[in-house]
C-alpha positions as a Markdown table, in Angstrom:
| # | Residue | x | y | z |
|---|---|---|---|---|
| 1 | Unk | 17.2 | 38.6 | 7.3 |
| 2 | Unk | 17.4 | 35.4 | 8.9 |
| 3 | Unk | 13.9 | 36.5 | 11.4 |
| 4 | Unk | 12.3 | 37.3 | 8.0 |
| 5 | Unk | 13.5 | 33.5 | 6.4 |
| 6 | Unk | 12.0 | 32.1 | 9.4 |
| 7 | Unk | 8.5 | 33.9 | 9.2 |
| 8 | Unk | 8.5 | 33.1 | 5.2 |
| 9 | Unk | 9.2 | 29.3 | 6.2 |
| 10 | Unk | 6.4 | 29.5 | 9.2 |
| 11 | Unk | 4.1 | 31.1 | 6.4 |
| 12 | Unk | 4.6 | 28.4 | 3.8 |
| 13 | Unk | 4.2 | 25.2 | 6.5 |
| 14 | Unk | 0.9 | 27.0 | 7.8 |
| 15 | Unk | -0.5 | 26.9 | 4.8 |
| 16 | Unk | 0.9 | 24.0 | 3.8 |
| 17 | Unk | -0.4 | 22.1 | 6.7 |
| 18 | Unk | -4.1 | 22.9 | 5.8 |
| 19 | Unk | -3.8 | 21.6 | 2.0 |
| 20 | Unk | -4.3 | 18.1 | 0.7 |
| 21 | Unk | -1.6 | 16.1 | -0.7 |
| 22 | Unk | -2.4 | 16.6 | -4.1 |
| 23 | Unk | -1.6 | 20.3 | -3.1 |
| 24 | Unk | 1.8 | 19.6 | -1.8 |
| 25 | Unk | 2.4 | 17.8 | -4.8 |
| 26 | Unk | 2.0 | 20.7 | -7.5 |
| 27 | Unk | 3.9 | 23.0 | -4.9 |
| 28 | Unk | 6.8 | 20.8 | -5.8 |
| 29 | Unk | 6.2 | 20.4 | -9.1 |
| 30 | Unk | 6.7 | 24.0 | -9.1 |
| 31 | Unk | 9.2 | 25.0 | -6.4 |
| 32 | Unk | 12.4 | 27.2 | -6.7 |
| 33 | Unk | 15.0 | 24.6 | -5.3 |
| 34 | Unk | 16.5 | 27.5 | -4.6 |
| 35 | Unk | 14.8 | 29.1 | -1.5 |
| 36 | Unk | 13.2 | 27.5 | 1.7 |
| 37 | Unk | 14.1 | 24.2 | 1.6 |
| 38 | Unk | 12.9 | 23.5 | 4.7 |
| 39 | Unk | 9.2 | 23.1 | 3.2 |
| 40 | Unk | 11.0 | 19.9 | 1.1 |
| 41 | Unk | 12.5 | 18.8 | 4.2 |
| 42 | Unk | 9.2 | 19.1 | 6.1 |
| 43 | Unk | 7.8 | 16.8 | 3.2 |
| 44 | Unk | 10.6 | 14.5 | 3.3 |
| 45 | Unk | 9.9 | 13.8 | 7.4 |
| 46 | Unk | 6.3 | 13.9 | 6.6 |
| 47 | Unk | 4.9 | 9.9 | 6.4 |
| 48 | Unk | 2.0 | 11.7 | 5.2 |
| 49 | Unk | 3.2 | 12.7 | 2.1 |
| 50 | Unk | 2.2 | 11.1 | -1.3 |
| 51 | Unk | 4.7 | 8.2 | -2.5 |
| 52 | Unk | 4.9 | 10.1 | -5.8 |
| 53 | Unk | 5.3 | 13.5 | -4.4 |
| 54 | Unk | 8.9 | 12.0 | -2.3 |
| 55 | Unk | 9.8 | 10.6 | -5.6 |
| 56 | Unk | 9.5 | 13.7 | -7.5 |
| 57 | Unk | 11.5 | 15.3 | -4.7 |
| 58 | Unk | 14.6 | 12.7 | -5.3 |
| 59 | Unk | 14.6 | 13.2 | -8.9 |
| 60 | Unk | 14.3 | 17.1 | -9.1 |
| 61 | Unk | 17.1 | 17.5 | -6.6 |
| 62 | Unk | 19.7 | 15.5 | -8.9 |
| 63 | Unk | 20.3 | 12.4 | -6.7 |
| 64 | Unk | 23.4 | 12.0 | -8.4 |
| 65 | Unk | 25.5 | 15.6 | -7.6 |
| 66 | Unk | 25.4 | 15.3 | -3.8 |
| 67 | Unk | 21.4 | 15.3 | -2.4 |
| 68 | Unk | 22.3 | 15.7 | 0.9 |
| 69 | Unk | 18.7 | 14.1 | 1.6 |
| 70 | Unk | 19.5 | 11.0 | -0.8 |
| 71 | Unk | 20.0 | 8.0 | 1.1 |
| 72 | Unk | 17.1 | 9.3 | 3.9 |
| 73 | Unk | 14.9 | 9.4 | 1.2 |
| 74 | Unk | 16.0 | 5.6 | -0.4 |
| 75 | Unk | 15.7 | 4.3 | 3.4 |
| 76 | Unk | 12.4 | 5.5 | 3.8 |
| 77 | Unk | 11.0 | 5.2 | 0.5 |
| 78 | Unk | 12.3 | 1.2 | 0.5 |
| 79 | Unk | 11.2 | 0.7 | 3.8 |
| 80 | Unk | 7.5 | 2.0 | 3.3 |
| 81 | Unk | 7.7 | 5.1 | 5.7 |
| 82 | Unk | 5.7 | 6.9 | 2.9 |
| 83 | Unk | 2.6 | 4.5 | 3.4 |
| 84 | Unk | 0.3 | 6.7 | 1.1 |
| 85 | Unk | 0.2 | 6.8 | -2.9 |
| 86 | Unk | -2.6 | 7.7 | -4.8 |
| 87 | Unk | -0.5 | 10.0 | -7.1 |
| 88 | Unk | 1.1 | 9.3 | -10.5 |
| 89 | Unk | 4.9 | 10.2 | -11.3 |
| 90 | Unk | 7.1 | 8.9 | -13.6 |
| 91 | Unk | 11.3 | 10.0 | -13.4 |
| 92 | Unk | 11.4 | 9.5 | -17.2 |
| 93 | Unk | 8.6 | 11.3 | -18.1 |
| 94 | Unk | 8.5 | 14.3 | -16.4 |
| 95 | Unk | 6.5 | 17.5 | -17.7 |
| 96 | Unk | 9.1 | 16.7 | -20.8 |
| 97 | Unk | 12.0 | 16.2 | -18.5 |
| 98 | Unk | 13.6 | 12.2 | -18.2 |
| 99 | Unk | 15.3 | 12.4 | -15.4 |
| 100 | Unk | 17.0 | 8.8 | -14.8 |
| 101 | Unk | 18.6 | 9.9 | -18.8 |
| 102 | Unk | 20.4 | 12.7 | -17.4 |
| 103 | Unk | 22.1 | 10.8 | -14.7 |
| 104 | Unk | 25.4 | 8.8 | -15.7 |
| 105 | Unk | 25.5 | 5.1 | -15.7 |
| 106 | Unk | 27.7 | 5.1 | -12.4 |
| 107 | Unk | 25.3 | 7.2 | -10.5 |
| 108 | Unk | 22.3 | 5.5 | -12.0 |
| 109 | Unk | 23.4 | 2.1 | -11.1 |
| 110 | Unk | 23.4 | 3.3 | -7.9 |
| 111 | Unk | 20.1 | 4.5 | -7.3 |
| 112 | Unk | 17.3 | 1.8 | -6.2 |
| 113 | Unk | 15.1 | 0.0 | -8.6 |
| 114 | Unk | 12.0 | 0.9 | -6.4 |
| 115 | Unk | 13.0 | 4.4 | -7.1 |
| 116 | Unk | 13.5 | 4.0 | -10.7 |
| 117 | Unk | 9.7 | 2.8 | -10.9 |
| 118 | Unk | 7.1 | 5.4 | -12.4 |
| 119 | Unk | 4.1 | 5.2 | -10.2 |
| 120 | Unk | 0.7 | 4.5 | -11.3 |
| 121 | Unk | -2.0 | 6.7 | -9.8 |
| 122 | Unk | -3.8 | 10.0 | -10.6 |
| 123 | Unk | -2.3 | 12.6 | -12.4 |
| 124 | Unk | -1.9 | 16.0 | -11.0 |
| 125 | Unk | -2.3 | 19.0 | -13.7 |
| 126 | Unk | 0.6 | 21.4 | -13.0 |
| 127 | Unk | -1.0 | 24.4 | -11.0 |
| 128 | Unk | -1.8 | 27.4 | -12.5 |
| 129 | Unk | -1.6 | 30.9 | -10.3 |
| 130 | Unk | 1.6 | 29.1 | -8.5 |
| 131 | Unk | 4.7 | 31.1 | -8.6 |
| 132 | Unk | 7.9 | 29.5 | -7.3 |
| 133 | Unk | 5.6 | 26.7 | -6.1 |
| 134 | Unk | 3.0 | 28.9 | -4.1 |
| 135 | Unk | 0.3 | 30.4 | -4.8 |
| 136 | Unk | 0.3 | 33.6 | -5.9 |
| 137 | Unk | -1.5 | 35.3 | -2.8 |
| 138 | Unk | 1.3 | 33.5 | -0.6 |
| 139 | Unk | 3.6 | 34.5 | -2.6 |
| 140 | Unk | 2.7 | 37.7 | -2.3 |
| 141 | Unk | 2.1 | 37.8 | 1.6 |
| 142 | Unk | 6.3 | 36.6 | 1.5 |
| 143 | Unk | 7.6 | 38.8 | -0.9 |
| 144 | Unk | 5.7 | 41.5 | 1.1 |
| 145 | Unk | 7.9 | 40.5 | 4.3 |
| 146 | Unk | 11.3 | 41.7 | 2.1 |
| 147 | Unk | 9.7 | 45.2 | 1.4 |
């Protein structure tokens, strides 16, 4: 099983690779947290990725309950690692999900202001044809690999 994981994950970061980052963002606005991580992680080490795309990444992964990527991300996001952002995202307004509310005020206090911020920039339409934050064809090819 672990082979097939690998192939999936080798899969995704192709094809991931050769997309813009307005594509990367909409994966994530649409990925299972659930299954292959490693495509976050691969953002999260990525300088290339969108300012608002990394911040979307903290918030949907509940900074508060353990992130184990939380304080990487703060570092990096404080100390400009991410140099790009042409992207729009806001943590309290978030396809109908405010997600600095949901955190208590202990936890919330503790999170950066930078990363409290919403970002200015263009706005990304959620994709359509994505399941689980691929696209469908990709999907396909790694639900395929299971069979």
């Amino acid at each position: 099983m672990q082979e097939i994981e690998t192939i999936a994950v080798n899969k995704i970061l192709d094809f991931a690779r050769a997309q813009t980052t307005e594509i990367w963002h909409q994966m994530v606005m649409d990925w299972n947290w659930d299954n292959y991580k490693q495509f976050l992680k691969w953002l999260i080490d990525n300088p290339d990725t969108d300012k608002a795309t990394i911040l979307m990444i903290y918030w949907k992964s509940a900074p508060g309950k353990g992130f184990r990527d939380k304080q990487l991300i703060e570092e990096r996001y404080i100390n400009n690692y991410y140099h790009h952002q042409s992207l729009a995202f806001d943590p309290e307004s978030d396809e109908g999900d405010n997600w600095v509310s949901y955190l208590p005020r202990p936890e919330k206090e503790s999170i950066p202001k930078e990363l409290l911020h919403k970002l200015e920039g263009k706005n990304v339409p959620y994709p359509e044809g994505y399941i689980e934050g691929m696209p469908e064809n990709l999907f396909d090819k790694i639900e395929a690999l299971y069979d």
